[in-house]
Amino acid sequence: MESGAGLVAVVAQCAMAGFIGGLCFQHWTAWHDDRGNRGAFWLMLWSAALALLFGVNAVQPALPAGPVDEAALFVRAQLLAAAILLAMPAIRDFTRGRPIRGHLLVAGALFGVRAVLWFTTDLVYTHTAVEGVPQYGPLVAITFFVPAAVVFWYGVVSTMRMPSVRTRYGLQVAGALSIAGLLVSFLLPNGRIAELSTSVWALPLVAYLQAMRILRIRAADAKVLHQHRLRESLADVGRAAWSTSDRLELLELAQTTARRQIGDDSITGSMSALPGGRFSTSFTCPPELLADPSTRDFLDDLSEIVATATERMRLAANLSAAAFTDALTRLPNRHALELHLVHALARAAAAGTRLAVLYCDIDGFKQENDQHGHSWGDELLRRTAGHVRAGPSENHFAARFGGDEFVVVQEDIRSRDGLLALAHRIRTDLDLTGTDQIAPLISVGVAFWEPGDSTGPEELLRQADTAMFEGKRSRVGVVVFDDALRARMRADQNLRRELTDALAGGEFEMYYQAIVDAATLEVVGTEALVRWHHPDGLRMPGYWLGFAEETGLIVPIGRHLVRAARAGAHRLGLPVAVNVAARQLAEPGYVRALREDWGEGDWHLLTLEITESALLQDLAQVIDSLITLRALGVRISIDDFGTGYSSFARLAVLPVDVLKIDQAFVRDLDEPGGVAVVQAIVSLAKAHGLDVVAEGVERIDQFETLVDLGVHKLQGFLIGRPTSAASLPVELTAASFGRVVESRTRRESSA
């Protein structure tokens, strides 16, 4: 240990142990951070074996001769074998070489034989030392170099598979130098020089592998950074895809991004449409660039982002079109109209120009639809859409408001007469060429907007709607909203509000008018008649009923009255007849609502009086509803029978129980024609097994004539005026009813 060579050997061994131990720690850190990093794992084990080997080499010369020294020599021999064996998986991971199982088993078995010979014979180690230098046997070299040659051969074959010539040659040279150093340590005579050579033999291979490892780590870091930049670029394009609606602009952005990230200005993007509303996007670039998997993946992901975003843009456009386009006529729908009208008014206000709204409704469309079928109704709507779409200028905007209603917005009006000419053309010039149908007329309401008006879009539409209804009601066809209509609209708005408040405040009360049996003068039923106790006084139905039917308020009012009629029927103990408007009967779910309002049971106490206008609705729906109600026990009466044109023809198919003679026919009983009409109604009722009730009986002679004609149930002021349920029994004992009794007594006496 005192010689210079021995000291150098110890220092070199310690330095190598420390250097390789530090590398082992780095590999452990890399493997700990990424347990899937097999290269770091095998380099860690190989470095650990080498560090231990050099550590034992450093301390072994200082050990005293004897068992401890021999044990250290054996450990050193096994660590050397382990370092040789562990070099195989480290090289395999570095070179991506062939499997190592066979080579590892052969080399490991040979090293195992060497270990056995070490202990059992003097062929490998003589178990002696000369001047402190171990003496080895004749087989020490051969038992080491044969398994080492197996490992070396594996390394040579594996390096031949490496694609990089420079890296392959570098690894082969480093391996050759390490093998040469190892050979020197075995071929030199036992001594300190041989011991020193064992300290540095692994340095070339270790240094090269570690250098390559560092380069790989840097390359991996650069790759990770590059992939991170690619991902960020993809994210940027993805975010941009949500903020643009132009697919070509998005494709241009993606192409620019690809050129910048890949570094080639020859990259070009293209897009093609596929069936089913899908799109295909691709990027072309030089083939050598596609050899990099990250480049291929980046371009594929970029293509997918652009294609998916384009499909989303198309879907959004389709949804937007569906949201703002009428599916049947392809005209803008109500939402589009409201949006357009807001912008149109803003433009008109800024430019100081006039604007008009034309509200159009097809006359008799429901009858056309019922008579000729829904397919013709749809075709009529499409023809009308094309008709109203044809405007005189680019400032003409047409939309379907709903049902058979269309709205035209005309901007920048220069001539009022020209606008009215357009309205009249819309009314009369609908072209149904190619069909055998007569073109219906179209009612048009016109509302003008002048610069300085404060009228908003909703109010302007209401004005045009009001004018259209006035045109339909008066049969004029084209009506301009003016001050008179404005006053009427305000009155209607007030009436609507008052009716709504009346319903909520309980201002409606049921009055009852008696119906008597003409033979016995017994009260057999009542008719429920509604009265409105307005704060300004009692208001009869003639004041508000038509408006309630027109606006639909009759539906909630009617439901309230049915509930009140049920209470009145129970209080009086008499059947009650309730009038049903056409609007009520046409409501979806009318039967269900009636069952909720009347409650369970006592259906025999309810008679529904259906006006003849209700029979002009969907007859099939009316019949279905009436059949359902009759099955419950409800009696059905046709009110004011004979005043409509359809009742006689439809009577045979209608599920009814009672015909009610209108009071107009009762007033005409003084005339021969009036008597004939009543006789016809009575005969018709008898033929169909129906009861007959005459209303509006005000005189004794009318009472007697109706009895003579076979009418057995009567109602009118002669018998009793409508009154509250509490007053009804008192009213029946009044003097007017007594005159009926006296008349009946005189008739019986004279007979």
XYZ file of C-alpha atoms in Angstrom:
751
model
C 0.000 0.000 0.000
C 3.016 2.173 0.259
C 3.907 2.041 -3.358
C 2.800 4.827 -5.687
C 0.917 2.457 -7.982
C -1.095 1.065 -5.093
C -2.031 4.518 -3.872
C -3.071 5.588 -7.335
C -5.148 2.426 -7.668
C -6.987 3.109 -4.411
C -7.649 6.736 -5.306
C -8.821 5.749 -8.793
C -11.116 3.060 -7.412
C -12.636 5.500 -4.894
C -13.084 8.162 -7.551
C -14.786 5.705 -9.887
C -17.012 4.444 -7.060
C -18.062 7.989 -6.186
C -18.556 9.044 -9.803
C -20.628 6.029 -10.732
C -22.512 6.207 -7.415
C -23.551 9.759 -8.293
C -24.750 8.567 -11.673
C -26.664 5.778 -9.917
C -28.452 8.360 -7.795
C -29.408 10.360 -10.916
C -30.803 7.234 -12.525
C -32.728 6.430 -9.357
C -34.231 9.935 -9.395
C -35.257 9.555 -13.029
C -36.767 6.140 -12.359
C -38.543 7.355 -9.200
C -40.190 10.170 -11.180
C -41.194 7.818 -13.971
C -41.574 4.187 -12.915
C -42.161 3.246 -16.537
C -38.647 4.398 -17.501
C -36.973 0.981 -17.906
C -33.761 2.513 -19.245
C -33.226 4.500 -16.048
C -34.011 1.388 -13.966
C -31.409 -0.844 -15.628
C -28.791 1.895 -15.696
C -29.439 2.415 -11.983
C -28.830 -1.284 -11.215
C -25.788 -1.459 -13.511
C -24.335 1.696 -11.971
C -24.989 0.348 -8.471
C -23.103 -2.874 -9.264
C -20.170 -0.927 -10.752
C -20.072 1.523 -7.818
C -20.010 -1.363 -5.332
C -17.370 -3.134 -7.405
C -15.069 -0.132 -7.399
C -15.782 0.467 -3.720
C -14.717 -3.078 -2.838
C -11.667 -2.693 -5.084
C -10.725 0.435 -3.133
C -10.931 -1.138 0.333
C -9.729 -4.650 -0.501
C -5.973 -3.890 -0.522
C -6.274 -2.463 2.973
C -7.747 -5.651 4.377
C -5.448 -8.048 6.292
C -4.703 -11.373 4.708
C -7.041 -14.042 5.808
C -10.720 -14.935 5.590
C -11.890 -11.315 5.376
C -9.580 -10.606 2.463
C -10.672 -13.766 0.672
C -14.345 -12.881 1.248
C -13.744 -9.436 -0.224
C -12.077 -11.009 -3.269
C -15.076 -13.282 -3.790
C -17.542 -10.394 -3.424
C -15.496 -8.397 -5.927
C -15.593 -11.304 -8.393
C -19.377 -11.606 -8.071
C -19.895 -7.841 -8.403
C -17.799 -7.951 -11.562
C -19.985 -10.759 -12.892
C -23.127 -8.790 -11.936
C -21.789 -5.678 -13.677
C -21.108 -7.698 -16.837
C -24.568 -9.295 -16.745
C -26.422 -6.030 -15.985
C -24.723 -4.424 -18.938
C -26.993 -6.505 -21.206
C -30.406 -4.976 -20.217
C -28.787 -1.534 -20.116
C -27.446 -2.000 -23.662
C -30.734 -3.538 -24.830
C -32.739 -0.521 -23.650
C -30.244 1.855 -25.230
C -30.044 0.036 -28.571
C -33.599 -1.374 -28.688
C -31.872 -4.711 -29.308
C -33.144 -8.261 -29.376
C -34.406 -10.097 -26.239
C -31.702 -10.935 -23.684
C -33.191 -13.994 -21.976
C -31.024 -16.607 -23.725
C -27.775 -14.672 -23.506
C -28.458 -13.793 -19.877
C -29.101 -17.421 -18.888
C -25.934 -18.664 -20.609
C -23.696 -15.938 -19.206
C -25.244 -16.220 -15.750
C -24.766 -20.007 -15.712
C -21.098 -19.678 -16.705
C -20.502 -17.092 -14.001
C -22.230 -19.449 -11.562
C -19.828 -22.267 -12.519
C -16.941 -19.844 -11.991
C -18.219 -19.046 -8.487
C -18.417 -22.752 -7.626
C -14.908 -23.379 -8.906
C -13.730 -20.345 -6.911
C -14.754 -22.006 -3.657
C -14.123 -25.659 -4.352
C -10.838 -25.685 -6.258
C -7.682 -23.707 -6.907
C -8.447 -23.491 -10.633
C -9.846 -19.962 -10.399
C -8.344 -18.705 -7.144
C -5.489 -20.376 -5.259
C -6.520 -18.892 -1.919
C -2.952 -17.586 -1.434
C -1.191 -14.233 -1.722
C 2.402 -13.220 -2.454
C 3.488 -9.966 -0.857
C -0.169 -9.077 -0.384
C -1.065 -9.749 -4.030
C -3.765 -12.451 -4.573
C -2.701 -15.428 -6.650
C -5.204 -16.741 -9.215
C -5.514 -20.179 -10.800
C -5.120 -21.192 -14.467
C -8.858 -20.935 -15.247
C -9.391 -17.461 -13.882
C -9.285 -15.856 -17.334
C -11.192 -18.454 -19.326
C -14.022 -18.700 -16.787
C -14.416 -14.946 -17.003
C -13.933 -14.270 -20.704
C -16.332 -16.937 -21.977
C -19.433 -15.470 -20.270
C -18.063 -11.987 -20.911
C -17.770 -12.896 -24.606
C -21.438 -13.895 -24.611
C -22.329 -10.474 -23.254
C -19.913 -8.775 -25.651
C -21.406 -10.620 -28.619
C -24.893 -9.547 -27.557
C -23.660 -5.957 -27.384
C -22.117 -6.154 -30.861
C -25.258 -7.642 -32.405
C -27.493 -5.106 -30.642
C -25.457 -2.131 -31.769
C -25.715 -3.310 -35.361
C -29.481 -2.727 -35.155
C -29.087 0.925 -34.204
C -30.236 3.336 -36.959
C -27.604 5.960 -36.095
C -24.202 4.963 -37.478
C -22.377 7.491 -35.325
C -24.004 6.284 -32.134
C -23.407 2.651 -33.099
C -19.718 3.168 -33.759
C -19.307 5.223 -30.607
C -20.877 2.501 -28.484
C -18.782 -0.191 -30.160
C -15.551 1.749 -29.602
C -16.402 2.469 -25.956
C -17.268 -1.164 -25.405
C -14.076 -2.311 -27.095
C -11.970 -0.007 -24.903
C -13.661 -1.281 -21.756
C -13.179 -4.903 -22.821
C -9.546 -4.154 -23.654
C -9.004 -2.633 -20.222
C -10.560 -5.680 -18.646
C -8.320 -7.971 -20.729
C -5.278 -6.044 -19.622
C -6.252 -6.471 -15.978
C -6.390 -10.218 -16.485
C -3.402 -10.672 -18.798
C -0.929 -8.604 -16.790
C 0.983 -10.442 -14.099
C -0.450 -10.161 -10.657
C 0.642 -6.873 -9.239
C -0.361 -3.288 -8.602
C -0.447 -2.397 -12.326
C -2.959 -5.167 -12.927
C -4.989 -3.940 -9.953
C -4.877 -0.387 -11.327
C -6.188 -1.546 -14.689
C -9.210 -3.058 -12.975
C -10.019 0.451 -11.742
C -10.457 2.070 -15.120
C -11.594 -0.685 -17.517
C -15.309 0.275 -17.312
C -14.698 4.000 -17.649
C -15.047 4.263 -21.493
C -18.331 2.347 -21.656
C -19.757 4.031 -18.569
C -18.772 7.474 -19.801
C -20.214 6.881 -23.260
C -23.498 5.428 -22.014
C -23.885 8.219 -19.488
C -23.126 10.832 -22.146
C -25.665 9.252 -24.470
C -28.081 9.100 -21.585
C -27.660 12.813 -20.935
C -28.130 13.536 -24.623
C -31.237 11.397 -24.618
C -32.579 13.201 -21.588
C -31.971 16.514 -23.294
C -33.564 15.206 -26.469
C -36.502 13.919 -24.450
C -36.807 17.267 -22.698
C -36.672 19.018 -26.053
C -39.280 16.605 -27.375
C -41.489 17.203 -24.358
C -41.093 20.953 -24.827
C -41.856 20.606 -28.528
C -44.909 18.470 -27.818
C -46.005 20.982 -25.196
C -45.765 23.732 -27.793
C -47.704 21.576 -30.244
C -50.402 20.980 -27.627
C -50.543 24.693 -26.862
C -50.886 25.398 -30.572
C -53.703 22.859 -30.825
C -55.372 24.480 -27.815
C -55.027 27.923 -29.423
C -56.639 26.678 -32.633
C -59.345 24.945 -30.600
C -60.126 28.164 -28.726
C -60.164 30.109 -31.969
C -62.625 27.587 -33.384
C -65.195 28.676 -30.781
C -64.834 32.364 -31.602
C -65.164 32.218 -35.386
C -67.969 31.148 -37.662
C -65.897 31.179 -40.859
C -64.540 27.717 -41.661
C -62.100 29.053 -44.285
C -60.691 31.518 -41.775
C -60.215 28.676 -39.296
C -58.497 26.529 -41.956
C -56.128 29.413 -42.754
C -55.275 29.801 -39.062
C -54.605 26.063 -38.728
C -52.377 26.100 -41.824
C -50.354 29.037 -40.467
C -49.994 27.278 -37.113
C -48.776 24.066 -38.749
C -46.181 25.924 -40.820
C -44.865 27.792 -37.773
C -44.651 24.790 -35.453
C -43.225 22.319 -37.971
C -41.041 24.899 -39.686
C -42.061 24.279 -43.286
C -43.918 26.838 -45.392
C -44.908 24.233 -47.960
C -47.569 22.745 -45.664
C -51.040 23.330 -47.094
C -54.473 22.568 -45.674
C -57.580 21.500 -47.553
C -61.190 20.744 -46.660
C -63.858 18.682 -48.397
C -67.506 18.015 -47.591
C -68.671 14.473 -46.861
C -72.187 12.998 -46.926
C -74.317 13.575 -43.866
C -73.090 17.096 -43.178
C -69.588 15.981 -42.181
C -66.260 17.431 -43.305
C -62.779 16.040 -43.933
C -59.683 18.181 -43.358
C -56.111 17.251 -44.313
C -52.662 18.858 -44.374
C -50.023 17.946 -46.945
C -46.288 18.270 -46.289
C -42.999 16.684 -47.469
C -42.843 12.919 -46.746
C -39.674 13.227 -44.654
C -41.561 15.363 -42.128
C -44.204 12.688 -41.724
C -41.515 10.263 -40.550
C -41.709 12.017 -37.174
C -44.665 10.505 -35.267
C -45.204 13.722 -33.325
C -45.571 15.650 -36.583
C -48.056 13.121 -37.940
C -50.048 13.168 -34.713
C -50.010 16.965 -34.622
C -51.324 17.273 -38.180
C -53.947 14.575 -37.523
C -55.125 16.351 -34.359
C -55.154 19.684 -36.167
C -57.233 18.170 -38.967
C -59.668 16.716 -36.440
C -60.059 20.063 -34.651
C -60.786 21.912 -37.893
C -63.164 19.219 -39.186
C -65.047 18.979 -35.880
C -65.274 22.761 -35.573
C -66.540 23.021 -39.145
C -69.224 20.427 -38.455
C -70.135 22.340 -35.298
C -70.359 25.574 -37.305
C -72.649 23.887 -39.797
C -74.784 22.425 -37.027
C -74.960 25.830 -35.310
C -75.948 27.429 -38.609
C -78.633 24.793 -39.115
C -79.918 25.255 -35.563
C -79.909 29.017 -36.015
C -81.773 28.645 -39.277
C -84.250 26.310 -37.591
C -84.672 28.770 -34.729
C -85.356 31.680 -37.081
C -86.919 29.941 -40.100
C -90.384 28.496 -40.520
C -90.001 24.845 -41.499
C -93.042 24.733 -43.802
C -92.744 27.967 -45.777
C -88.978 28.623 -45.353
C -89.850 32.206 -44.455
C -88.337 33.865 -41.387
C -90.410 32.948 -38.330
C -91.806 35.041 -35.514
C -88.489 35.267 -33.650
C -86.703 36.453 -36.780
C -89.488 38.968 -37.432
C -89.261 40.459 -33.954
C -85.483 40.784 -34.241
C -85.712 42.290 -37.732
C -88.380 44.776 -36.665
C -86.208 46.042 -33.804
C -83.323 46.713 -36.198
C -85.630 48.125 -38.874
C -87.078 50.676 -36.441
C -83.558 51.639 -35.355
C -82.542 52.172 -38.986
C -85.682 54.178 -39.708
C -85.114 56.371 -36.648
C -81.493 56.999 -37.630
C -82.348 57.779 -41.267
C -85.590 59.652 -40.557
C -87.610 57.417 -42.912
C -91.076 55.895 -42.699
C -91.824 52.239 -42.057
C -94.955 50.110 -42.288
C -96.041 46.734 -40.948
C -98.603 44.714 -42.927
C -100.364 42.003 -40.911
C -101.871 39.423 -43.286
C -104.375 36.643 -42.552
C -105.921 34.191 -45.052
C -109.712 34.488 -45.076
C -111.482 31.179 -44.457
C -108.267 29.216 -44.066
C -109.724 26.837 -41.483
C -112.601 25.960 -43.780
C -110.139 25.418 -46.644
C -108.057 23.168 -44.423
C -111.050 21.182 -43.140
C -112.691 20.841 -46.534
C -109.674 19.932 -48.660
C -107.312 18.380 -46.113
C -104.134 19.377 -44.353
C -101.936 18.723 -47.384
C -103.828 21.380 -49.313
C -103.675 23.661 -46.289
C -99.888 23.309 -46.234
C -99.693 23.990 -49.968
C -101.874 27.072 -49.557
C -99.547 28.356 -46.847
C -96.523 27.797 -49.081
C -98.200 29.613 -51.991
C -99.135 32.484 -49.693
C -95.560 32.647 -48.385
C -94.244 33.065 -51.912
C -96.950 35.645 -52.585
C -96.124 37.894 -49.613
C -92.378 37.400 -50.133
C -92.516 39.054 -53.566
C -91.841 42.689 -52.683
C -91.120 45.818 -54.693
C -87.656 46.449 -53.229
C -84.845 45.082 -51.112
C -86.435 46.796 -48.099
C -89.291 44.275 -48.208
C -89.172 41.658 -45.421
C -91.806 38.906 -45.104
C -92.221 36.414 -42.258
C -94.699 33.806 -41.106
C -96.058 34.952 -37.773
C -97.890 31.712 -37.018
C -100.805 29.663 -38.332
C -102.176 31.397 -41.427
C -100.801 34.790 -40.387
C -97.971 36.539 -42.233
C -96.274 39.868 -41.537
C -94.540 42.148 -44.026
C -92.153 44.901 -42.912
C -91.601 47.586 -45.550
C -88.823 50.097 -44.882
C -88.016 53.444 -46.477
C -91.575 54.162 -47.630
C -91.672 57.006 -50.133
C -95.389 56.835 -50.992
C -98.325 55.941 -48.759
C -100.428 55.145 -51.827
C -97.724 52.797 -53.106
C -97.738 50.929 -49.817
C -101.534 50.598 -49.878
C -101.309 49.346 -53.467
C -98.963 46.637 -52.184
C -101.490 45.748 -49.466
C -104.307 45.423 -52.031
C -102.100 43.312 -54.275
C -101.414 40.980 -51.355
C -105.151 40.774 -50.675
C -106.336 39.900 -54.165
C -103.476 38.598 -56.310
C -102.687 35.228 -54.712
C -101.814 32.906 -57.606
C -102.942 29.279 -57.377
C -102.007 28.361 -60.936
C -101.733 24.613 -61.359
C -104.520 23.850 -58.895
C -108.280 23.647 -59.292
C -108.889 25.768 -56.193
C -110.162 29.335 -56.042
C -107.663 31.661 -54.414
C -108.940 33.005 -51.089
C -108.728 36.655 -50.172
C -106.254 37.883 -47.594
C -107.165 40.411 -44.913
C -104.407 42.987 -44.440
C -103.937 45.364 -41.532
C -101.499 48.237 -42.035
C -99.693 50.184 -39.304
C -97.408 53.082 -40.216
C -94.415 54.289 -38.232
C -93.407 57.920 -38.728
C -90.116 59.555 -37.675
C -90.471 60.739 -34.102
C -92.994 58.039 -33.109
C -92.336 56.315 -29.810
C -94.159 53.167 -30.887
C -92.114 50.029 -30.235
C -92.064 46.804 -32.266
C -94.619 44.957 -30.126
C -97.031 47.884 -30.180
C -96.621 48.271 -33.945
C -97.475 44.600 -34.454
C -100.538 44.957 -32.215
C -101.700 47.953 -34.222
C -101.366 46.069 -37.514
C -103.094 43.043 -35.961
C -105.985 45.206 -34.772
C -106.337 46.733 -38.240
C -106.332 43.258 -39.810
C -109.124 42.046 -37.523
C -111.127 45.140 -38.338
C -110.641 44.432 -42.046
C -111.787 40.847 -41.548
C -114.775 41.868 -39.421
C -115.920 44.600 -41.784
C -115.003 42.562 -44.888
C -113.213 45.640 -46.237
C -110.039 43.592 -46.531
C -107.387 46.302 -46.195
C -107.562 48.612 -43.166
C -105.041 51.181 -41.939
C -104.647 51.608 -38.214
C -105.883 55.093 -37.255
C -107.065 57.064 -34.234
C -110.478 55.375 -34.234
C -108.881 51.940 -34.126
C -106.442 53.224 -31.529
C -109.359 54.209 -29.306
C -110.989 50.827 -29.905
C -107.741 49.015 -29.128
C -107.401 50.937 -25.863
C -111.003 50.128 -25.024
C -110.345 46.460 -25.754
C -107.251 46.552 -23.571
C -109.260 48.100 -20.755
C -112.033 45.540 -21.193
C -109.525 42.697 -21.141
C -108.024 44.040 -17.938
C -111.457 44.512 -16.359
C -112.545 40.986 -17.293
C -109.350 39.554 -15.850
C -109.832 41.535 -12.645
C -113.499 40.532 -12.508
C -112.626 36.857 -12.698
C -109.997 37.218 -9.989
C -112.279 39.390 -7.830
C -115.371 37.165 -8.013
C -117.518 39.748 -9.837
C -119.289 37.117 -11.963
C -122.498 35.670 -10.525
C -124.794 32.969 -11.850
C -128.466 33.832 -12.343
C -131.010 31.111 -13.006
C -134.123 31.156 -15.210
C -136.746 28.490 -14.652
C -137.766 25.912 -17.264
C -141.248 24.466 -16.645
C -143.254 21.519 -17.840
C -146.131 23.047 -19.822
C -148.538 20.322 -18.757
C -147.930 20.345 -15.005
C -146.356 23.801 -14.642
C -143.697 22.079 -12.557
C -140.192 23.546 -12.631
C -138.091 20.816 -14.240
C -134.842 22.684 -14.694
C -133.037 25.994 -14.963
C -130.703 27.763 -17.332
C -127.609 29.327 -15.761
C -127.007 32.860 -17.064
C -123.940 34.847 -16.011
C -124.098 38.431 -14.778
C -121.132 40.752 -14.225
C -121.325 42.943 -11.133
C -119.021 45.697 -12.397
C -118.118 48.485 -9.954
C -120.025 50.862 -12.267
C -123.116 48.666 -12.352
C -124.487 45.385 -13.680
C -123.160 44.502 -17.134
C -125.064 42.051 -19.300
C -123.311 39.413 -21.462
C -124.062 41.340 -24.646
C -121.535 43.957 -23.510
C -118.565 41.652 -23.065
C -119.301 38.062 -24.103
C -118.267 38.463 -27.759
C -114.982 40.050 -26.732
C -114.333 37.253 -24.235
C -114.887 34.641 -26.944
C -112.675 36.498 -29.415
C -109.785 36.857 -26.966
C -110.098 33.438 -25.355
C -110.987 34.818 -21.925
C -114.219 32.840 -22.207
C -112.214 29.705 -21.404
C -111.213 30.620 -17.810
C -114.535 32.445 -17.312
C -116.431 29.380 -18.528
C -114.560 27.107 -16.136
C -115.452 29.404 -13.257
C -119.115 29.367 -14.290
C -119.238 25.556 -14.431
C -118.033 25.406 -10.827
C -120.661 27.967 -9.830
C -123.371 26.055 -11.731
C -122.520 22.866 -9.838
C -123.049 24.697 -6.547
C -126.324 26.190 -7.822
C -127.642 22.805 -8.966
C -127.037 21.358 -5.522
C -128.707 24.302 -3.814
C -131.778 24.249 -6.048
C -131.982 20.509 -6.408
C -132.704 21.031 -10.121
C -130.897 20.276 -13.363
C -128.997 23.263 -14.701
C -128.185 24.138 -18.323
C -124.854 25.875 -18.983
C -123.997 27.610 -22.251
C -120.787 26.515 -23.988
C -119.126 28.790 -26.544
C -117.425 27.518 -29.660
C -114.047 28.664 -28.318
C -114.477 26.518 -25.212
C -115.471 23.383 -27.094
C -112.514 23.791 -29.457
C -110.032 23.884 -26.567
C -107.774 20.827 -26.323
C -108.600 18.962 -23.140
C -112.059 20.516 -22.787
C -113.603 17.286 -21.475
C -110.837 16.833 -18.913
C -111.228 20.437 -17.740
C -115.018 20.037 -17.446
C -114.626 16.928 -15.311
C -112.230 18.786 -13.019
C -114.580 21.783 -12.669
C -117.866 19.884 -12.204
C -116.414 17.251 -9.932
C -117.451 13.651 -9.522
C -121.048 12.465 -9.854
C -124.417 14.183 -10.434
C -123.772 14.405 -14.162
C -127.531 14.045 -14.774
C -127.957 17.526 -13.309
C -125.842 19.102 -16.071
C -127.044 20.108 -19.527
C -124.611 21.736 -21.946
C -126.175 24.170 -24.395
C -124.025 24.185 -27.541
C -124.398 27.147 -29.854
C -124.697 26.404 -33.538
C -121.423 28.252 -34.177
C -119.686 25.517 -32.201
C -120.926 23.008 -34.768
C -118.989 24.841 -37.466
C -115.736 23.799 -35.789
C -113.978 20.482 -36.282
C -117.054 18.238 -36.345
C -115.143 15.056 -35.547
C -113.600 16.616 -32.434
C -116.977 18.030 -31.355
C -118.695 14.660 -31.753
C -115.948 12.839 -29.817
C -116.228 15.299 -26.940
C -120.024 15.125 -26.838
C -120.058 11.314 -26.943
C -117.653 11.216 -24.000
C -119.791 13.645 -22.009
C -123.059 11.842 -22.777
C -121.485 8.620 -21.564
C -121.028 10.351 -18.192
C -124.729 11.317 -18.093
C -124.508 14.898 -19.362
C -127.425 16.036 -21.554
C -126.574 17.939 -24.737
C -128.793 20.727 -26.040
C -128.470 22.706 -29.285
C -129.127 26.324 -28.386
C -131.016 28.694 -30.741
C -131.816 25.776 -33.022
C -132.834 26.731 -36.554
C -130.831 29.958 -36.777
C -127.810 28.282 -38.409
C -127.421 26.696 -41.811
C -125.820 23.424 -40.752
C -127.911 22.067 -37.911
C -130.540 20.258 -39.970
C -127.930 18.434 -42.045
C -125.822 17.436 -39.051
C -128.552 16.600 -36.586
C -128.568 12.911 -37.492
C -124.906 12.470 -36.547
C -124.814 14.715 -33.484
C -125.161 13.084 -30.044
C -127.803 15.529 -28.682
C -130.808 15.258 -26.380
C -132.590 18.612 -26.630
C -133.466 21.152 -29.332
C -133.977 24.655 -28.032
C -136.220 26.880 -30.169
C -134.779 30.357 -30.565
C -136.841 33.238 -29.154
C -136.943 34.822 -32.628
C -139.206 31.990 -33.781
C -141.331 32.388 -30.642
C -141.852 36.087 -31.441
C -142.960 35.139 -34.976
C -145.749 32.850 -33.783
C -148.246 35.536 -34.785
C -147.266 34.840 -38.393
C -148.141 31.657 -40.302
C -144.493 31.235 -41.269
C -143.420 31.305 -37.643
C -145.890 28.587 -36.707
C -144.670 26.454 -39.612
C -141.048 26.732 -38.476
C -141.902 25.656 -34.938
C -143.988 22.779 -36.284
C -141.038 21.651 -38.401
C -138.671 21.752 -35.435
C -141.109 19.796 -33.258
C -141.579 17.185 -35.989
C -137.834 16.890 -36.487
C -137.261 16.458 -32.753
C -139.994 13.843 -32.523
C -138.465 11.939 -35.448
C -135.114 11.816 -33.660
C -136.521 11.210 -30.172
C -135.396 14.577 -28.803
C -136.905 16.943 -26.246
C -137.887 20.479 -27.260
C -137.562 23.618 -25.144
C -138.844 27.025 -26.280
C -137.152 30.101 -24.845
C -138.226 33.732 -24.860
C -141.881 33.088 -23.926
C -143.192 36.483 -22.821
C -146.956 36.373 -23.517
C -149.834 34.099 -22.611
C -150.781 33.547 -26.271
C -147.231 32.419 -27.075
C -147.409 29.990 -24.164
C -150.711 28.554 -25.376
C -149.649 28.331 -29.035
C -146.454 26.491 -28.164
C -148.379 24.028 -26.028
C -150.798 23.448 -28.901
C -147.862 22.817 -31.262
C -146.468 20.116 -28.959
C -143.768 22.041 -27.105
C -143.847 20.758 -23.543
C -141.006 22.700 -21.896
C -141.025 26.481 -21.802
C -138.782 29.273 -20.585
C -139.129 33.055 -20.617
C -140.077 36.236 -18.784
C -143.709 35.075 -18.626
C -142.608 32.235 -16.392
C -139.843 33.990 -14.541
C -136.930 36.345 -15.034
C -133.333 35.256 -14.362
C -132.503 35.663 -10.706
C -130.064 34.432 -8.114
C -130.348 30.940 -6.720
C -131.570 32.330 -3.420
C -134.428 34.250 -5.081
C -135.542 31.600 -7.561
C -138.224 29.894 -5.426
C -139.762 33.279 -4.599
C -139.862 34.289 -8.260
C -141.843 31.170 -9.165
C -144.721 32.262 -6.951
C -144.964 35.725 -8.452
C -148.103 37.098 -10.109
C -146.775 36.637 -13.654
C -146.508 32.923 -13.107
C -149.934 32.975 -11.562
C -151.381 34.321 -14.829
C -150.125 31.205 -16.544
C -152.023 29.127 -14.011
C -155.191 31.156 -14.582
C -154.877 30.817 -18.349
C -154.419 27.089 -18.051
C -157.501 26.875 -15.795
C -159.669 28.817 -18.272
C -158.529 26.630 -21.164
C -159.373 23.489 -19.240
C -162.824 24.888 -18.266
C -163.688 25.884 -21.845
C -162.613 22.494 -23.079
